[in-house]
mmCIF file of C-alpha atoms in Angstrom:
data_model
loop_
_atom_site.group_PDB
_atom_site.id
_atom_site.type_symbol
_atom_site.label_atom_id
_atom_site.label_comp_id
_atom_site.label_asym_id
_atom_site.label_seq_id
_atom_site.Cartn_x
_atom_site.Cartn_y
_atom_site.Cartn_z
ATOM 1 C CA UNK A 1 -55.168 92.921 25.036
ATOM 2 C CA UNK A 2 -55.677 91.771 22.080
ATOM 3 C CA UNK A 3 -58.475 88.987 20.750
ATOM 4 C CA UNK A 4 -57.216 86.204 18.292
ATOM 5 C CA UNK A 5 -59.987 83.578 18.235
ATOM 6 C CA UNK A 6 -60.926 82.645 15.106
ATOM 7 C CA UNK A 7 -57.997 83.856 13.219
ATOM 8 C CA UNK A 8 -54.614 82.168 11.598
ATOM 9 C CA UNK A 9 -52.078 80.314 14.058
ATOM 10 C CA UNK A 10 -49.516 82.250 12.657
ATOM 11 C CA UNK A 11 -51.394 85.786 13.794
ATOM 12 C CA UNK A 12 -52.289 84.456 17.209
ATOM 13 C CA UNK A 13 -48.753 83.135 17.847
ATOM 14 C CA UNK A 14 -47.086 86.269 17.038
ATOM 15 C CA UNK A 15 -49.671 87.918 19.443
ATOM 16 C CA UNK A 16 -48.442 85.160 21.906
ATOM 17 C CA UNK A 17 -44.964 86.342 21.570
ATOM 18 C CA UNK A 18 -46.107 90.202 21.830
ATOM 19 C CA UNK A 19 -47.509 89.010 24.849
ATOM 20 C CA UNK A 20 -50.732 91.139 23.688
ATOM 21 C CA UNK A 21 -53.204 88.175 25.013
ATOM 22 C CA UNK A 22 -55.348 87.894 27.597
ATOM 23 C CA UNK A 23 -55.428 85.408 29.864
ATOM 24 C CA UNK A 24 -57.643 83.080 29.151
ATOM 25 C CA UNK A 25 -56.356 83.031 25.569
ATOM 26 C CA UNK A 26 -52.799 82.677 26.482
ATOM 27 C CA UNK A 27 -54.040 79.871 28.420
ATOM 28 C CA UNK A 28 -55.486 77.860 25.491
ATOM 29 C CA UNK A 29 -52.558 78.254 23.253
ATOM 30 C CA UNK A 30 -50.233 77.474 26.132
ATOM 31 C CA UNK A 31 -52.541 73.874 25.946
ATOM 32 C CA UNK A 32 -52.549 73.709 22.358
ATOM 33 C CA UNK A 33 -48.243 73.951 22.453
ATOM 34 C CA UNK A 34 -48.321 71.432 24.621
ATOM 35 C CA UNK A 35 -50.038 68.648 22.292
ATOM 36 C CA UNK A 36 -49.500 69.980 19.077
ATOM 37 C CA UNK A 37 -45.563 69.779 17.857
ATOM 38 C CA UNK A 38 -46.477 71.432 14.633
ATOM 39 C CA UNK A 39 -47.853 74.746 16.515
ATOM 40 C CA UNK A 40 -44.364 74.315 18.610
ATOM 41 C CA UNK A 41 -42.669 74.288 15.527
ATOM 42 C CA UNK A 42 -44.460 77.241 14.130
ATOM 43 C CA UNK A 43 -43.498 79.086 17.241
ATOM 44 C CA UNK A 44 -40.115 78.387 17.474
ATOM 45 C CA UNK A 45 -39.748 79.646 13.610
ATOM 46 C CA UNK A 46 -41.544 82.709 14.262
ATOM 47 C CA UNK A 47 -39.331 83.524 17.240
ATOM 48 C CA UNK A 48 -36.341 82.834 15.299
ATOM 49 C CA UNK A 49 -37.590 85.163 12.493
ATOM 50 C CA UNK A 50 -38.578 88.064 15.147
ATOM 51 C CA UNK A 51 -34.816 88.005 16.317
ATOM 52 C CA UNK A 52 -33.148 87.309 12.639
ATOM 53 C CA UNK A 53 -35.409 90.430 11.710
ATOM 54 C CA UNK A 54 -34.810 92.775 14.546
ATOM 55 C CA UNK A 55 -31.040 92.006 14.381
ATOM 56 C CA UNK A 56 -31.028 92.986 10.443
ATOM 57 C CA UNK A 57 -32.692 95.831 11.168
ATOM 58 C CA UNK A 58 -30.258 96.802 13.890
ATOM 59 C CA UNK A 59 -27.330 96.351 11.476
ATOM 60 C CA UNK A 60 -29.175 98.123 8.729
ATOM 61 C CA UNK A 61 -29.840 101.241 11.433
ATOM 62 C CA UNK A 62 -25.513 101.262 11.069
ATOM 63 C CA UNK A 63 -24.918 100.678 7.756
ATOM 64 C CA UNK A 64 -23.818 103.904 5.384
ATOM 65 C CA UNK A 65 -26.544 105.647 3.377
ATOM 66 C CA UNK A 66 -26.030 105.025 -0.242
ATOM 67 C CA UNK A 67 -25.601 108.029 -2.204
ATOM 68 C CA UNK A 68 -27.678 107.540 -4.493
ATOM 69 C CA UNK A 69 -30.412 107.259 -1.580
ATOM 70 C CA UNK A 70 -29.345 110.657 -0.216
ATOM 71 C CA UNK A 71 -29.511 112.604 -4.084
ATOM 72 C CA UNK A 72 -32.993 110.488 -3.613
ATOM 73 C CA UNK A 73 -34.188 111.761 -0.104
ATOM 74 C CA UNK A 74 -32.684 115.686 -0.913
ATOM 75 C CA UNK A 75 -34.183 115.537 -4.134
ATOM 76 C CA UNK A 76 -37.438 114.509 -3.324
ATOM 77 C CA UNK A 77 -38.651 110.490 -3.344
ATOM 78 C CA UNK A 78 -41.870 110.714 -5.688
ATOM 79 C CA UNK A 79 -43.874 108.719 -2.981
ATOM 80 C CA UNK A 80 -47.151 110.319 -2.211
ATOM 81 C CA UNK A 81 -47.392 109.302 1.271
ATOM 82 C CA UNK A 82 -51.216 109.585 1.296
ATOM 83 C CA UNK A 83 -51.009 106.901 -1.491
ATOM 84 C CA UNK A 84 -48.976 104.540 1.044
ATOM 85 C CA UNK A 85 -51.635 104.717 3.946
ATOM 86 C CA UNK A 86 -54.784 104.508 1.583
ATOM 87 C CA UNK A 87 -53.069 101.218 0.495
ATOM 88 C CA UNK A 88 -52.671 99.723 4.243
ATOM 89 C CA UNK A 89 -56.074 101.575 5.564
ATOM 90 C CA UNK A 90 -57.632 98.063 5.263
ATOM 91 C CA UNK A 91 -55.443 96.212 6.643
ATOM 92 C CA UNK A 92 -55.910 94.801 10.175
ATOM 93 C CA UNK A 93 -53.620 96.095 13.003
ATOM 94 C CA UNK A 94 -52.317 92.765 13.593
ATOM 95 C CA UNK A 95 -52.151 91.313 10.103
ATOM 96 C CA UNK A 96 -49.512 94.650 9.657
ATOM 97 C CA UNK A 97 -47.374 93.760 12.446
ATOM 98 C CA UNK A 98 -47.214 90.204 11.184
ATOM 99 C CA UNK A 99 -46.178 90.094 8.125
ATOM 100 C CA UNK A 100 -42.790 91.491 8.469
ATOM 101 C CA UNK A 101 -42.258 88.626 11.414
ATOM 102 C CA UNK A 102 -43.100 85.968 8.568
ATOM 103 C CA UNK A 103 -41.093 87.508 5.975
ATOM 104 C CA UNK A 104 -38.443 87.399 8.590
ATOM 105 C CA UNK A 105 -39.113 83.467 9.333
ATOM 106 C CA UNK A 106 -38.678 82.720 5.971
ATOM 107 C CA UNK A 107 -35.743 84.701 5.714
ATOM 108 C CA UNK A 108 -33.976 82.868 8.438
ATOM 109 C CA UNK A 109 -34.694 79.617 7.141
ATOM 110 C CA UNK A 110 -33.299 80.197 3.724
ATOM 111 C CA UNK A 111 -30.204 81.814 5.166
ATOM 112 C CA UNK A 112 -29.670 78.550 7.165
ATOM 113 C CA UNK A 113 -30.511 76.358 4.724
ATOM 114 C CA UNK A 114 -27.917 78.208 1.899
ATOM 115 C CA UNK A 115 -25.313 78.264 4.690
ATOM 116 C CA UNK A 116 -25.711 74.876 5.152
ATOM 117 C CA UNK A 117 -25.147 74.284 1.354
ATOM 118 C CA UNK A 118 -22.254 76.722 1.373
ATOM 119 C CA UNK A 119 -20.443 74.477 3.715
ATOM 120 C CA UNK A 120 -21.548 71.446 2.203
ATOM 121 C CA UNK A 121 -20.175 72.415 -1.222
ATOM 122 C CA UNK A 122 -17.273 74.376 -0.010
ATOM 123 C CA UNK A 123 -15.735 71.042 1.442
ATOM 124 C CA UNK A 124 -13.141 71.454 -1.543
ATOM 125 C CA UNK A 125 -12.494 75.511 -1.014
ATOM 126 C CA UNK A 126 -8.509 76.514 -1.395
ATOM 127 C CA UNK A 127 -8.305 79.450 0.313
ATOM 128 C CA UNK A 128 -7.126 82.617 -1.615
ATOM 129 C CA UNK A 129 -3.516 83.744 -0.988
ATOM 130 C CA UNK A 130 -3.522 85.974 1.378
ATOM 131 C CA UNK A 131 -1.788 89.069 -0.508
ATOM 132 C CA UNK A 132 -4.669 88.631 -2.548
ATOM 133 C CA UNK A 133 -7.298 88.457 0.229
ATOM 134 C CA UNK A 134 -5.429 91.627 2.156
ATOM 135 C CA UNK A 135 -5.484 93.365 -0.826
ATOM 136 C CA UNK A 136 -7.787 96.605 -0.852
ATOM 137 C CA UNK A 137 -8.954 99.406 -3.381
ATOM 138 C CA UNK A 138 -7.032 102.653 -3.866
ATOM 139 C CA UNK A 139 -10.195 104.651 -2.858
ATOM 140 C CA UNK A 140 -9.790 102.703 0.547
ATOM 141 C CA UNK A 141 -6.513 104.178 0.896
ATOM 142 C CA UNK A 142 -7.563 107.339 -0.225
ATOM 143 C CA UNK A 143 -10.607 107.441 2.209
ATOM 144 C CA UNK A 144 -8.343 106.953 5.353
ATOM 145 C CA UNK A 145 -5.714 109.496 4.169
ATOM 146 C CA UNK A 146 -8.733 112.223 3.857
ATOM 147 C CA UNK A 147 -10.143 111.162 7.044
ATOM 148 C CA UNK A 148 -6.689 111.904 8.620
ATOM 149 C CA UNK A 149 -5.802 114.966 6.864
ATOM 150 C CA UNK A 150 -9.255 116.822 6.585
ATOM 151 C CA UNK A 151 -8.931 117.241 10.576
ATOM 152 C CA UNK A 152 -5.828 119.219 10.160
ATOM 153 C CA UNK A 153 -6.168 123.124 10.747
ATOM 154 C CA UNK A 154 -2.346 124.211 10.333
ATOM 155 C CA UNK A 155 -1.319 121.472 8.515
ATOM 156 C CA UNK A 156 -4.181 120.203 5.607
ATOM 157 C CA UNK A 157 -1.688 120.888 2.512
ATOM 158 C CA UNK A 158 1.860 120.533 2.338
ATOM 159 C CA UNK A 159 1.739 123.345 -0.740
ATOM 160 C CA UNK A 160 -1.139 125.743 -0.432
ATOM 161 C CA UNK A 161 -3.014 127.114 -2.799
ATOM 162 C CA UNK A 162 -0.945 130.683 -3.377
ATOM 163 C CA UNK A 163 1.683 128.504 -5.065
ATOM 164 C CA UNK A 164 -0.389 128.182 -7.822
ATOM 165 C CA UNK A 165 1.260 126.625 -11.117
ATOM 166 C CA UNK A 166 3.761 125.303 -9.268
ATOM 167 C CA UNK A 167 1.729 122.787 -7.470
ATOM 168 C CA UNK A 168 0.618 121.384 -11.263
ATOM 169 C CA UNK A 169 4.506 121.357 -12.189
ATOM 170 C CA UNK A 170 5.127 119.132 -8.427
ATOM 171 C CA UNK A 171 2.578 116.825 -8.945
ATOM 172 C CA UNK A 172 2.993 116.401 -12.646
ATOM 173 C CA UNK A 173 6.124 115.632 -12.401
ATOM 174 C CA UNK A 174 5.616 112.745 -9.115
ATOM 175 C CA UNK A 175 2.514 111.336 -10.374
ATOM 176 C CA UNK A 176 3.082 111.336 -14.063
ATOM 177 C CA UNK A 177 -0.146 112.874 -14.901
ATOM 178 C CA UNK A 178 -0.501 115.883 -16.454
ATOM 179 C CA UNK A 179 -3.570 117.964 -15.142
ATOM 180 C CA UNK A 180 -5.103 121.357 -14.916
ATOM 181 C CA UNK A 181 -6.202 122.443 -11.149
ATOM 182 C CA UNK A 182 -10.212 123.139 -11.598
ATOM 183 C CA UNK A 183 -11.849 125.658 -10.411
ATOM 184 C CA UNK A 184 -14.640 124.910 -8.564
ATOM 185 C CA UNK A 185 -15.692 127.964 -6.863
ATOM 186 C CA UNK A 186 -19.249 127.716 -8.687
ATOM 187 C CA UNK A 187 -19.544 125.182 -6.813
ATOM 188 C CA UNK A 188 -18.714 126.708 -3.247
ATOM 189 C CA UNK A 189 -15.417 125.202 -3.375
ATOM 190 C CA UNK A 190 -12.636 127.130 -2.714
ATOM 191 C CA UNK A 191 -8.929 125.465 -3.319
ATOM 192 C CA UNK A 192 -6.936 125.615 -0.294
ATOM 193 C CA UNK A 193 -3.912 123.922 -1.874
ATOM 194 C CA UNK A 194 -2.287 120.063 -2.139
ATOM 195 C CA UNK A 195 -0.813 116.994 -1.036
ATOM 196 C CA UNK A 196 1.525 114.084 -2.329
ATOM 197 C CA UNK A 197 0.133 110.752 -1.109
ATOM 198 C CA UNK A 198 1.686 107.228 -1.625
ATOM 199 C CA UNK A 199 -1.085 104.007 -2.180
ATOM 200 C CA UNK A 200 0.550 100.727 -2.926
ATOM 201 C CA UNK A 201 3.721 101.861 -3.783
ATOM 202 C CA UNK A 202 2.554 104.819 -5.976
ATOM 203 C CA UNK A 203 2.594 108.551 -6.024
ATOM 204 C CA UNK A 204 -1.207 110.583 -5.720
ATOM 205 C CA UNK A 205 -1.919 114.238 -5.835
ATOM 206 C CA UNK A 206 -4.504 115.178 -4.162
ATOM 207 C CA UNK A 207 -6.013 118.481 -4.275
ATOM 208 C CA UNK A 208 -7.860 119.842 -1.795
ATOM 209 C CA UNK A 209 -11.041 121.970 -1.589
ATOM 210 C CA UNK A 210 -13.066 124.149 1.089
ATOM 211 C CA UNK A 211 -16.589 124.380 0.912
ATOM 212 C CA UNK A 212 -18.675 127.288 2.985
ATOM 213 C CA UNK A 213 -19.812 125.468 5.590
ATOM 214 C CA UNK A 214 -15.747 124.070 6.400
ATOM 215 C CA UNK A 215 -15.944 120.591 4.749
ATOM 216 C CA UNK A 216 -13.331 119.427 3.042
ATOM 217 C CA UNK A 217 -13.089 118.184 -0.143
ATOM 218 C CA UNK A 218 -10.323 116.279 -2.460
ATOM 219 C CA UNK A 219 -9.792 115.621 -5.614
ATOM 220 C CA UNK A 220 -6.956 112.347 -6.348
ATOM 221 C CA UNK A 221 -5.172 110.833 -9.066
ATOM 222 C CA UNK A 222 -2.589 108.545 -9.861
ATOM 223 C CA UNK A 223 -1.144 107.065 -12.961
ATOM 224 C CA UNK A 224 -2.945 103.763 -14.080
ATOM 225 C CA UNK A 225 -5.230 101.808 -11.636
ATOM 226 C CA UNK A 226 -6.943 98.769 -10.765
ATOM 227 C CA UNK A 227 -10.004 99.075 -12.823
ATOM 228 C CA UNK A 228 -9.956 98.032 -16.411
ATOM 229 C CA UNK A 229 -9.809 101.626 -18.742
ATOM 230 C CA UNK A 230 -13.355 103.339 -18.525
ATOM 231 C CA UNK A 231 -14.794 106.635 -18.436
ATOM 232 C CA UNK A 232 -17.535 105.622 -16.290
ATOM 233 C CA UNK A 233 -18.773 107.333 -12.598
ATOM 234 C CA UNK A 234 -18.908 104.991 -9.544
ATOM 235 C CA UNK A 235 -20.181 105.931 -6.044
ATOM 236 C CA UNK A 236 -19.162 104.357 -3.310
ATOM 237 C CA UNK A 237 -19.235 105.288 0.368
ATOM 238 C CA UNK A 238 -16.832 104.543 3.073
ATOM 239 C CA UNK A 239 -18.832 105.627 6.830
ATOM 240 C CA UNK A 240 -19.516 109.309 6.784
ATOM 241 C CA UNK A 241 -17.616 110.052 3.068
ATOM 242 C CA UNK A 242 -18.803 109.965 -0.413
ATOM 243 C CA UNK A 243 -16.433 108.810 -3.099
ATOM 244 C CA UNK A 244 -17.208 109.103 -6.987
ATOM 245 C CA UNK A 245 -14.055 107.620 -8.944
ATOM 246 C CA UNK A 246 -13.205 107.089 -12.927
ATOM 247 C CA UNK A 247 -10.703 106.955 -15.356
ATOM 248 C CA UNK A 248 -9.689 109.646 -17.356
ATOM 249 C CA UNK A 249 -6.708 108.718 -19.720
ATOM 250 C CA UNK A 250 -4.086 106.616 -18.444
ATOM 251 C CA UNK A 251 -4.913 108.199 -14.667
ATOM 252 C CA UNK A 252 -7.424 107.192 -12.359
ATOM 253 C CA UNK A 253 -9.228 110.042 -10.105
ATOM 254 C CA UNK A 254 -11.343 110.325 -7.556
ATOM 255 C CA UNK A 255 -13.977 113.030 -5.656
ATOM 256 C CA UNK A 256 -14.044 112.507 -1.940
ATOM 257 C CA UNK A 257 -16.355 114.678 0.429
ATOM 258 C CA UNK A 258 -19.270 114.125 2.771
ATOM 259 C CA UNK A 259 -21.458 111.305 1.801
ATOM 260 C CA UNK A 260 -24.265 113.901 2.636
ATOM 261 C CA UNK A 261 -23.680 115.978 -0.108
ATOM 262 C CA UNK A 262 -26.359 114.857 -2.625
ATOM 263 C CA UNK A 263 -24.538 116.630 -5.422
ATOM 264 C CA UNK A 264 -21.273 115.119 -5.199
ATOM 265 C CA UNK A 265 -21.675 113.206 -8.596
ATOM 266 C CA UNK A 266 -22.459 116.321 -10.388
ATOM 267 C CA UNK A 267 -19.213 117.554 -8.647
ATOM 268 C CA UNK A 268 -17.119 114.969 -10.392
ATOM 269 C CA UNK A 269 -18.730 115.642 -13.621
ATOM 270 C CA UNK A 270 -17.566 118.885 -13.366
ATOM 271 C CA UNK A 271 -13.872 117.787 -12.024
ATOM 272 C CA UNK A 272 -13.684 115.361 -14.904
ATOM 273 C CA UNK A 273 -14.796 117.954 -18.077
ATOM 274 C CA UNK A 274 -11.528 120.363 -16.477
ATOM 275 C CA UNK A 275 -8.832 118.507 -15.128
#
């Protein structure tokens, strides 16, 4: 059990909550509630904040690792973890375990205090039409085609790879993009063949790769876009894939894969310098 006398209400109400008091402790806090609305208050906050925190961290626990955050974690974080515990070796046990449950309070309060504001000033919201509200990104499309088609064994390219320069005349010719297949195989990727995809309306090749271990890997383009004319990389990552888009041209491509491979950025630099 732990001993709190003496020490901030906030540290010996969070031990209350724990349950980590003794009984004659619990006792006298149980008499202070009682009389004191202010140390009810405090409570109440700091049991709202213990379940607004342990329910963000739950949701974090499912949320997709960023790629950047995996390159990060392969590649090695620069944190010298005897740096981190020489910097909380001071610190008392209980102060440590607190803190987050404050941070947590606060956090809840200003989230109900800007939703409250949201509603108040959204009084006069027009809701957006909802074509434009359905509407989704072409790498959304794209992810749910290669989450359907990577799982195929007899069946993951309608032309396969032995078909060689005619695949770049087919999909040249559907997509209106002219291209050159790369090859990747310094890269452990071996080209197993293609695909002609529709998204919105419009034609996409997709090419598709084979690493070593079995994953799959595609490379798609179509003619035009949504994004305004750039020749810049962005990651994003849709549950367990990585996707690492750009503009090339009038065409807009994108590398899809795991979203553990750490070097999948470096694989779209290499896509992009010779498509």
């Amino acid at each position: 059990m732990q001993q709190t006398t003496g020490q901030a209400l906030e540290v010996r109400l969070s031990a209350y909550i724990d349950d980590e008091l003794g009984d004659a402790e619990r006792a006298e806090l149980d008499a202070l509630l009682a009389r004191d609305e202010d140390a009810k208050v405090m409570l109440d906050k700091l049991k709202a904040g213990s379940a607004f925190g342990n329910k963000a961290f739950e949701d974090f626990l499912h949320d997709p690792v960023p790629l950047a955050l995996v390159r990060q974690i392969k590649q090695g974080s620069g944190i010298n973890p005897r740096s981190e515990r020489v910097a909380t070796a001071n610190l008392p046990a209980r102060t440590i375990r607190v803190w987050p449950r404050a941070l947590a309070a606060a956090m809840a309060l200003l989230l109900l205090g800007g939703a409250a504001g949201f509603l108040a000033g959204s009084a006069h919201y027009v809701a957006e039409p909802e074509s434009a509200a359905s509407a989704r990104p072409w790498i959304d499309e794209i992810a749910d085609y290669h989450r359907i088609y990577s799982r195929q064994k007899e069946h993951l390219v309608e032309a396969p790879a032995s078909d060689g320069p005619k695949i770049e005349a087919w999909l040249a010719s559907s997509v209106g993009v002219g291209f050159k297949t790369p090859d990747l195989a310094s890269k452990g990727l071996t080209f197993e063949g293609a695909r002609l995809l529709v998204v919105d309306g419009k034609p996409v090749g997709q090419l598709v790769y084979r690493d070593r271990e079995g994953d799959i890997y595609a490379i798609c383009f179509l003619k035009g876009g949504e994004e305004p004319q750039t020749d810049q990389f962005r990651e994003d990552i849709r549950d367990n894939l990585g996707l690492v888009s750009w503009q090339k041209g009038d065409a807009s491509l994108v590398v899809v894969g795991p979203s553990a491979d750490a070097g999948l950025r470096e694989l779209a630099e290499a896509v992009a310098a010779s498509i």
